[in-house]
Amino acid sequence: MGMAAAIESVLDEIKKIQKISELSGNPVCLLGATKGQPPARIIEAIELGMTDFGENRVQEAVAKWEDIKKRFPKVRLHLIGPLQTNKVRQALALFDVIQTIDRPKLAEAIAAELNPSNPRILKFANPSFYIQVNIGKEPQKAGVMPQEADRFIEYCTKELKLNIVGLMCVPPQGKPPAAFFAMLRDMARRHGLKELSMGMSDDFKEAVRMGSTCIRLGRALFGERSG
Ligand SMILES: *Cc1c(COP(=O)(O)O)cnc(C)c1O
């Protein structure tokens, strides 16, 4: 299947689900997960109308996206992989959305860069953020633990005053994802957060059924990754 057909097929699925699921109904943002994809593939997707993309690594994103963003200034770039505190400034300069805030140190480093009294403030940075929740409590995965999430969300929104718009998760492999998506949705609701970044190529339908507003698709749009 070519990319155009793949995009159309995903949009069709979303429409079908939204007709029958009462939880969904919010607009769903289709985010192209472009790790490992060359610029030509990304530009092909932009020319087919895609507006949102996610990269996992700051370094790879800088190399690929500085030119693409100049050429297509309306495209929004999301960071969907882990962020080290020493890369915060670089990330804020490039990404429009950072979906992977998951610990106080990182949240504090971001708040410090965005503080108006910071003399080196990045004038044009106006990013929005998601908090990543380790929804399956997996030791090898990033994300704040669910039992600590309520407090961490409050800290980021009320004390650090970060522009937190939603929550993001990657549920455990090999388990039905619906219950995890439901848990993330309930958590977001408790805090009045509108955006839910959940669902990848293998589980985006369940995610949309559970109210996802941002599905992150790699293989479903671009085919299998090499390496
Ligand atoms: C790679 C990646 C995706 C896309 O994965 P696919 O299974 O190829 O759709 C989504 N989210 C994150 C965080 C990823 O690292």
PDB file of C-alpha atoms and ligand atoms in Angstrom:
ATOM      1  CA  MET A   1       0.000   0.000   0.000  1.00  0.00           C
ATOM      2  CA  GLY A   2       1.326   3.462  -0.871  1.00  0.00           C
ATOM      3  CA  MET A   3       1.417   6.245   1.659  1.00  0.00           C
ATOM      4  CA  ALA A   4      -1.648   8.043   0.282  1.00  0.00           C
ATOM      5  CA  ALA A   5      -3.736   4.889   0.550  1.00  0.00           C
ATOM      6  CA  ALA A   6      -2.379   4.180   4.035  1.00  0.00           C
ATOM      7  CA  ILE A   7      -3.360   7.638   5.285  1.00  0.00           C
ATOM      8  CA  GLU A   8      -6.791   7.347   3.734  1.00  0.00           C
ATOM      9  CA  SER A   9      -7.330   3.934   5.267  1.00  0.00           C
ATOM     10  CA  VAL A  10      -6.462   5.198   8.766  1.00  0.00           C
ATOM     11  CA  LEU A  11      -8.738   8.238   8.397  1.00  0.00           C
ATOM     12  CA  ASP A  12     -11.538   5.902   7.252  1.00  0.00           C
ATOM     13  CA  GLU A  13     -11.067   3.693  10.303  1.00  0.00           C
ATOM     14  CA  ILE A  14     -11.232   6.724  12.578  1.00  0.00           C
ATOM     15  CA  LYS A  15     -14.461   7.888  10.970  1.00  0.00           C
ATOM     16  CA  LYS A  16     -16.031   4.450  11.294  1.00  0.00           C
ATOM     17  CA  ILE A  17     -15.133   4.201  14.968  1.00  0.00           C
ATOM     18  CA  GLN A  18     -16.363   7.694  15.735  1.00  0.00           C
ATOM     19  CA  LYS A  19     -19.762   6.801  14.295  1.00  0.00           C
ATOM     20  CA  ILE A  20     -20.269   4.039  16.828  1.00  0.00           C
ATOM     21  CA  SER A  21     -18.186   4.914  19.877  1.00  0.00           C
ATOM     22  CA  GLU A  22     -19.604   7.399  22.338  1.00  0.00           C
ATOM     23  CA  LEU A  23     -16.222   7.996  23.999  1.00  0.00           C
ATOM     24  CA  SER A  24     -14.567   9.209  20.866  1.00  0.00           C
ATOM     25  CA  GLY A  25     -15.855  12.158  18.897  1.00  0.00           C
ATOM     26  CA  ASN A  26     -13.014  14.545  19.528  1.00  0.00           C
ATOM     27  CA  PRO A  27     -10.932  15.393  16.500  1.00  0.00           C
ATOM     28  CA  VAL A  28      -8.075  12.901  16.258  1.00  0.00           C
ATOM     29  CA  CYS A  29      -4.691  14.189  15.218  1.00  0.00           C
ATOM     30  CA  LEU A  30      -2.790  11.814  12.982  1.00  0.00           C
ATOM     31  CA  LEU A  31       0.861  12.064  13.937  1.00  0.00           C
ATOM     32  CA  GLY A  32       3.485  10.508  11.692  1.00  0.00           C
ATOM     33  CA  ALA A  33       6.182   8.805  13.777  1.00  0.00           C
ATOM     34  CA  THR A  34       9.175   9.372  11.526  1.00  0.00           C
ATOM     35  CA  LYS A  35      12.131   7.900  13.434  1.00  0.00           C
ATOM     36  CA  GLY A  36      14.378   6.233  10.901  1.00  0.00           C
ATOM     37  CA  GLN A  37      12.527   7.812   7.968  1.00  0.00           C
ATOM     38  CA  PRO A  38      14.525   9.914   5.501  1.00  0.00           C
ATOM     39  CA  PRO A  39      13.477  13.530   4.756  1.00  0.00           C
ATOM     40  CA  ALA A  40      12.091  12.554   1.344  1.00  0.00           C
ATOM     41  CA  ARG A  41       9.496  10.274   2.971  1.00  0.00           C
ATOM     42  CA  ILE A  42       8.552  12.997   5.431  1.00  0.00           C
ATOM     43  CA  ILE A  43       8.110  15.545   2.659  1.00  0.00           C
ATOM     44  CA  GLU A  44       5.979  13.051   0.759  1.00  0.00           C
ATOM     45  CA  ALA A  45       3.700  12.830   3.812  1.00  0.00           C
ATOM     46  CA  ILE A  46       3.528  16.621   4.172  1.00  0.00           C
ATOM     47  CA  GLU A  47       2.580  16.953   0.530  1.00  0.00           C
ATOM     48  CA  LEU A  48      -0.215  14.456   1.145  1.00  0.00           C
ATOM     49  CA  GLY A  49      -1.592  16.821   3.787  1.00  0.00           C
ATOM     50  CA  MET A  50      -0.107  15.554   7.036  1.00  0.00           C
ATOM     51  CA  THR A  51       0.678  18.322   9.509  1.00  0.00           C
ATOM     52  CA  ASP A  52       1.976  16.608  12.667  1.00  0.00           C
ATOM     53  CA  PHE A  53       5.074  14.465  13.092  1.00  0.00           C
ATOM     54  CA  GLY A  54       6.927  12.872  15.969  1.00  0.00           C
ATOM     55  CA  GLU A  55      10.599  12.123  16.429  1.00  0.00           C
ATOM     56  CA  ASN A  56      12.180  10.095  19.232  1.00  0.00           C
ATOM     57  CA  ARG A  57      15.647  11.567  19.421  1.00  0.00           C
ATOM     58  CA  VAL A  58      16.628  15.213  19.581  1.00  0.00           C
ATOM     59  CA  GLN A  59      19.825  14.661  17.607  1.00  0.00           C
ATOM     60  CA  GLU A  60      18.135  12.847  14.731  1.00  0.00           C
ATOM     61  CA  ALA A  61      15.368  15.444  14.691  1.00  0.00           C
ATOM     62  CA  VAL A  62      17.753  18.400  14.485  1.00  0.00           C
ATOM     63  CA  ALA A  63      19.565  16.838  11.534  1.00  0.00           C
ATOM     64  CA  LYS A  64      16.373  16.041   9.630  1.00  0.00           C
ATOM     65  CA  TRP A  65      13.962  18.784  10.578  1.00  0.00           C
ATOM     66  CA  GLU A  66      15.695  22.144  10.569  1.00  0.00           C
ATOM     67  CA  ASP A  67      15.405  22.373   6.784  1.00  0.00           C
ATOM     68  CA  ILE A  68      11.977  20.770   6.564  1.00  0.00           C
ATOM     69  CA  LYS A  69      10.574  23.201   9.117  1.00  0.00           C
ATOM     70  CA  LYS A  70      11.900  26.172   7.192  1.00  0.00           C
ATOM     71  CA  ARG A  71      10.276  24.883   4.049  1.00  0.00           C
ATOM     72  CA  PHE A  72       6.983  23.956   5.709  1.00  0.00           C
ATOM     73  CA  PRO A  73       6.558  26.345   8.648  1.00  0.00           C
ATOM     74  CA  LYS A  74       3.030  25.159   9.487  1.00  0.00           C
ATOM     75  CA  VAL A  75       4.091  21.618  10.240  1.00  0.00           C
ATOM     76  CA  ARG A  76       4.156  20.777  13.945  1.00  0.00           C
ATOM     77  CA  LEU A  77       6.956  18.639  15.316  1.00  0.00           C
ATOM     78  CA  HIS A  78       6.435  16.591  18.488  1.00  0.00           C
ATOM     79  CA  LEU A  79       9.078  14.955  20.643  1.00  0.00           C
ATOM     80  CA  ILE A  80       7.801  11.465  21.503  1.00  0.00           C
ATOM     81  CA  GLY A  81      10.999   9.944  22.912  1.00  0.00           C
ATOM     82  CA  PRO A  82      12.849  10.527  26.184  1.00  0.00           C
ATOM     83  CA  LEU A  83      14.433  13.912  26.819  1.00  0.00           C
ATOM     84  CA  GLN A  84      17.643  14.413  28.799  1.00  0.00           C
ATOM     85  CA  THR A  85      17.902  17.617  30.787  1.00  0.00           C
ATOM     86  CA  ASN A  86      21.056  18.674  28.945  1.00  0.00           C
ATOM     87  CA  LYS A  87      19.098  18.662  25.656  1.00  0.00           C
ATOM     88  CA  VAL A  88      16.168  20.737  26.910  1.00  0.00           C
ATOM     89  CA  ARG A  89      17.236  23.970  25.294  1.00  0.00           C
ATOM     90  CA  GLN A  90      17.883  22.346  21.943  1.00  0.00           C
ATOM     91  CA  ALA A  91      14.541  20.547  22.142  1.00  0.00           C
ATOM     92  CA  LEU A  92      12.618  23.716  22.983  1.00  0.00           C
ATOM     93  CA  ALA A  93      14.193  25.472  20.016  1.00  0.00           C
ATOM     94  CA  LEU A  94      13.038  22.798  17.568  1.00  0.00           C
ATOM     95  CA  PHE A  95       9.900  21.057  18.816  1.00  0.00           C
ATOM     96  CA  ASP A  96       6.419  22.563  18.943  1.00  0.00           C
ATOM     97  CA  VAL A  97       5.184  19.901  21.338  1.00  0.00           C
ATOM     98  CA  ILE A  98       7.057  17.810  23.887  1.00  0.00           C
ATOM     99  CA  GLN A  99       5.024  14.742  24.805  1.00  0.00           C
ATOM    100  CA  THR A 100       7.431  13.077  27.195  1.00  0.00           C
ATOM    101  CA  ILE A 101       7.687  15.076  30.410  1.00  0.00           C
ATOM    102  CA  ASP A 102       8.015  12.387  33.063  1.00  0.00           C
ATOM    103  CA  ARG A 103      10.035  13.603  36.044  1.00  0.00           C
ATOM    104  CA  PRO A 104      10.412  16.700  38.214  1.00  0.00           C
ATOM    105  CA  LYS A 105      14.004  17.389  37.153  1.00  0.00           C
ATOM    106  CA  LEU A 106      13.026  17.551  33.515  1.00  0.00           C
ATOM    107  CA  ALA A 107       9.926  19.651  34.178  1.00  0.00           C
ATOM    108  CA  GLU A 108      12.020  22.053  36.258  1.00  0.00           C
ATOM    109  CA  ALA A 109      14.693  22.349  33.561  1.00  0.00           C
ATOM    110  CA  ILE A 110      12.012  23.207  31.007  1.00  0.00           C
ATOM    111  CA  ALA A 111      10.365  25.742  33.304  1.00  0.00           C
ATOM    112  CA  ALA A 112      13.742  27.376  33.926  1.00  0.00           C
ATOM    113  CA  GLU A 113      14.396  27.787  30.188  1.00  0.00           C
ATOM    114  CA  LEU A 114      10.947  29.319  29.681  1.00  0.00           C
ATOM    115  CA  ASN A 115      11.086  31.624  32.681  1.00  0.00           C
ATOM    116  CA  PRO A 116      10.727  35.222  31.399  1.00  0.00           C
ATOM    117  CA  SER A 117      13.517  36.331  33.712  1.00  0.00           C
ATOM    118  CA  ASN A 118      15.936  33.938  32.039  1.00  0.00           C
ATOM    119  CA  PRO A 119      18.225  36.284  30.068  1.00  0.00           C
ATOM    120  CA  ARG A 120      18.847  33.600  27.457  1.00  0.00           C
ATOM    121  CA  ILE A 121      15.165  32.882  26.965  1.00  0.00           C
ATOM    122  CA  LEU A 122      14.186  31.397  23.615  1.00  0.00           C
ATOM    123  CA  LYS A 123      12.015  34.193  22.257  1.00  0.00           C
ATOM    124  CA  PHE A 124      10.008  32.201  19.776  1.00  0.00           C
ATOM    125  CA  ALA A 125       9.500  29.051  21.768  1.00  0.00           C
ATOM    126  CA  ASN A 126       5.883  28.563  22.794  1.00  0.00           C
ATOM    127  CA  PRO A 127       5.646  24.837  23.147  1.00  0.00           C
ATOM    128  CA  SER A 128       2.882  22.739  24.595  1.00  0.00           C
ATOM    129  CA  PHE A 129       3.520  19.663  26.682  1.00  0.00           C
ATOM    130  CA  TYR A 130       2.153  16.269  27.536  1.00  0.00           C
ATOM    131  CA  ILE A 131       3.037  14.264  30.602  1.00  0.00           C
ATOM    132  CA  GLN A 132       4.054  10.698  29.797  1.00  0.00           C
ATOM    133  CA  VAL A 133       2.588   8.101  32.140  1.00  0.00           C
ATOM    134  CA  ASN A 134       4.129   4.639  32.547  1.00  0.00           C
ATOM    135  CA  ILE A 135       0.639   3.247  32.468  1.00  0.00           C
ATOM    136  CA  GLY A 136       1.661  -0.430  32.735  1.00  0.00           C
ATOM    137  CA  LYS A 137       4.242   0.242  35.504  1.00  0.00           C
ATOM    138  CA  GLU A 138       6.985  -1.351  33.411  1.00  0.00           C
ATOM    139  CA  PRO A 139      10.477  -0.927  34.865  1.00  0.00           C
ATOM    140  CA  GLN A 140      12.165  -0.506  31.454  1.00  0.00           C
ATOM    141  CA  LYS A 141       9.740   2.160  30.240  1.00  0.00           C
ATOM    142  CA  ALA A 142       9.766   5.916  30.593  1.00  0.00           C
ATOM    143  CA  GLY A 143       6.899   7.809  32.161  1.00  0.00           C
ATOM    144  CA  VAL A 144       5.762   8.835  35.608  1.00  0.00           C
ATOM    145  CA  MET A 145       4.284   5.931  37.588  1.00  0.00           C
ATOM    146  CA  PRO A 146       0.465   6.036  37.701  1.00  0.00           C
ATOM    147  CA  GLN A 147       0.367   6.319  41.493  1.00  0.00           C
ATOM    148  CA  GLU A 148       2.604   9.407  41.322  1.00  0.00           C
ATOM    149  CA  ALA A 149       0.950  10.934  38.291  1.00  0.00           C
ATOM    150  CA  ASP A 150      -1.751  13.012  40.008  1.00  0.00           C
ATOM    151  CA  ARG A 151       0.778  14.816  42.150  1.00  0.00           C
ATOM    152  CA  PHE A 152       3.218  15.286  39.291  1.00  0.00           C
ATOM    153  CA  ILE A 153       0.527  16.709  37.003  1.00  0.00           C
ATOM    154  CA  GLU A 154      -0.452  19.208  39.718  1.00  0.00           C
ATOM    155  CA  TYR A 155       3.175  20.169  40.213  1.00  0.00           C
ATOM    156  CA  CYS A 156       3.727  20.821  36.499  1.00  0.00           C
ATOM    157  CA  THR A 157       0.505  22.765  35.958  1.00  0.00           C
ATOM    158  CA  LYS A 158       0.061  24.667  39.237  1.00  0.00           C
ATOM    159  CA  GLU A 159       3.589  25.244  40.476  1.00  0.00           C
ATOM    160  CA  LEU A 160       5.747  25.257  37.369  1.00  0.00           C
ATOM    161  CA  LYS A 161       2.878  26.656  35.251  1.00  0.00           C
ATOM    162  CA  LEU A 162       3.865  24.626  32.219  1.00  0.00           C
ATOM    163  CA  ASN A 163       1.392  24.561  29.375  1.00  0.00           C
ATOM    164  CA  ILE A 164       0.378  20.927  29.905  1.00  0.00           C
ATOM    165  CA  VAL A 165      -2.303  20.016  27.358  1.00  0.00           C
ATOM    166  CA  GLY A 166      -2.606  16.273  27.876  1.00  0.00           C
ATOM    167  CA  LEU A 167      -1.217  12.868  28.754  1.00  0.00           C
ATOM    168  CA  MET A 168       0.692  10.346  26.672  1.00  0.00           C
ATOM    169  CA  CYS A 169       1.318   6.618  27.144  1.00  0.00           C
ATOM    170  CA  VAL A 170       2.704   3.485  25.520  1.00  0.00           C
ATOM    171  CA  PRO A 171       0.829   0.512  27.023  1.00  0.00           C
ATOM    172  CA  PRO A 172       2.542  -2.854  27.652  1.00  0.00           C
ATOM    173  CA  GLN A 173       2.987  -5.147  24.682  1.00  0.00           C
ATOM    174  CA  GLY A 174       1.039  -8.368  24.582  1.00  0.00           C
ATOM    175  CA  LYS A 175      -1.780  -7.227  26.858  1.00  0.00           C
ATOM    176  CA  PRO A 176      -5.137  -5.863  25.713  1.00  0.00           C
ATOM    177  CA  PRO A 177      -4.594  -2.090  25.674  1.00  0.00           C
ATOM    178  CA  ALA A 178      -8.152  -0.863  26.273  1.00  0.00           C
ATOM    179  CA  ALA A 179      -7.979  -0.858  30.078  1.00  0.00           C
ATOM    180  CA  PHE A 180      -4.717   1.108  29.991  1.00  0.00           C
ATOM    181  CA  PHE A 181      -6.158   3.659  27.593  1.00  0.00           C
ATOM    182  CA  ALA A 182      -9.219   4.002  29.831  1.00  0.00           C
ATOM    183  CA  MET A 183      -6.987   4.597  32.840  1.00  0.00           C
ATOM    184  CA  LEU A 184      -5.084   7.344  31.043  1.00  0.00           C
ATOM    185  CA  ARG A 185      -8.335   8.955  29.943  1.00  0.00           C
ATOM    186  CA  ASP A 186      -9.723   8.993  33.484  1.00  0.00           C
ATOM    187  CA  MET A 187      -6.506  10.508  34.767  1.00  0.00           C
ATOM    188  CA  ALA A 188      -6.622  13.275  32.150  1.00  0.00           C
ATOM    189  CA  ARG A 189     -10.263  13.999  32.959  1.00  0.00           C
ATOM    190  CA  ARG A 190      -9.530  14.384  36.653  1.00  0.00           C
ATOM    191  CA  HIS A 191      -7.133  17.187  35.765  1.00  0.00           C
ATOM    192  CA  GLY A 192      -9.193  18.789  33.035  1.00  0.00           C
ATOM    193  CA  LEU A 193      -6.619  17.890  30.371  1.00  0.00           C
ATOM    194  CA  LYS A 194      -8.106  17.580  26.891  1.00  0.00           C
ATOM    195  CA  GLU A 195      -5.460  15.809  24.878  1.00  0.00           C
ATOM    196  CA  LEU A 196      -4.745  12.074  24.963  1.00  0.00           C
ATOM    197  CA  SER A 197      -1.767  10.864  22.957  1.00  0.00           C
ATOM    198  CA  MET A 198      -2.375   7.147  22.786  1.00  0.00           C
ATOM    199  CA  GLY A 199      -2.453   4.522  20.067  1.00  0.00           C
ATOM    200  CA  MET A 200       0.213   3.298  17.646  1.00  0.00           C
ATOM    201  CA  SER A 201       0.039   1.186  14.477  1.00  0.00           C
ATOM    202  CA  ASP A 202      -1.096  -1.977  16.267  1.00  0.00           C
ATOM    203  CA  ASP A 203      -3.612  -0.466  18.662  1.00  0.00           C
ATOM    204  CA  PHE A 204      -4.813   2.857  17.286  1.00  0.00           C
ATOM    205  CA  LYS A 205      -8.362   1.601  16.778  1.00  0.00           C
ATOM    206  CA  GLU A 206      -8.754   0.692  20.454  1.00  0.00           C
ATOM    207  CA  ALA A 207      -7.180   4.031  21.347  1.00  0.00           C
ATOM    208  CA  VAL A 208      -9.644   6.015  19.219  1.00  0.00           C
ATOM    209  CA  ARG A 209     -12.482   3.994  20.697  1.00  0.00           C
ATOM    210  CA  MET A 210     -11.237   5.066  24.130  1.00  0.00           C
ATOM    211  CA  GLY A 211     -11.102   8.744  23.226  1.00  0.00           C
ATOM    212  CA  SER A 212      -7.573   9.279  21.890  1.00  0.00           C
ATOM    213  CA  THR A 213      -6.978  12.714  20.368  1.00  0.00           C
ATOM    214  CA  CYS A 214      -3.528  11.921  18.951  1.00  0.00           C
ATOM    215  CA  ILE A 215      -2.502   8.618  17.398  1.00  0.00           C
ATOM    216  CA  ARG A 216       1.203   8.161  16.667  1.00  0.00           C
ATOM    217  CA  LEU A 217       1.694   6.008  13.596  1.00  0.00           C
ATOM    218  CA  GLY A 218       4.955   4.728  12.177  1.00  0.00           C
ATOM    219  CA  ARG A 219       4.628   1.401  10.408  1.00  0.00           C
ATOM    220  CA  ALA A 220       0.979   1.860   9.455  1.00  0.00           C
ATOM    221  CA  LEU A 221       1.921   4.885   7.342  1.00  0.00           C
ATOM    222  CA  PHE A 222       5.538   4.386   6.348  1.00  0.00           C
ATOM    223  CA  GLY A 223       5.921   0.597   6.293  1.00  0.00           C
ATOM    224  CA  GLU A 224       8.307  -1.467   8.376  1.00  0.00           C
ATOM    225  CA  ARG A 225      11.408   0.305   9.640  1.00  0.00           C
ATOM    226  CA  SER A 226      14.759  -1.002   8.552  1.00  0.00           C
ATOM    227  CA  GLY A 227      16.893  -1.511  11.661  1.00  0.00           C
TER     228      GLY A 227
HETATM  229  C1  LIG B   1       7.976   4.410  17.116  1.00  0.00           C
HETATM  230  C2  LIG B   1       6.935   5.006  17.977  1.00  0.00           C
HETATM  231  C3  LIG B   1       5.602   5.098  17.546  1.00  0.00           C
HETATM  232  C4  LIG B   1       5.121   4.490  16.237  1.00  0.00           C
HETATM  233  O1  LIG B   1       5.201   3.097  16.308  1.00  0.00           O
HETATM  234  P1  LIG B   1       4.517   2.154  15.198  1.00  0.00           P
HETATM  235  O2  LIG B   1       4.265   0.899  15.924  1.00  0.00           O
HETATM  236  O3  LIG B   1       5.499   2.040  14.093  1.00  0.00           O
HETATM  237  O4  LIG B   1       3.263   2.818  14.768  1.00  0.00           O
HETATM  238  C5  LIG B   1       4.699   5.718  18.378  1.00  0.00           C
HETATM  239  N1  LIG B   1       5.062   6.228  19.583  1.00  0.00           N
HETATM  240  C6  LIG B   1       6.322   6.150  20.031  1.00  0.00           C
HETATM  241  C7  LIG B   1       6.646   6.728  21.352  1.00  0.00           C
HETATM  242  C8  LIG B   1       7.294   5.525  19.244  1.00  0.00           C
HETATM  243  O5  LIG B   1       8.534   5.425  19.716  1.00  0.00           O
END
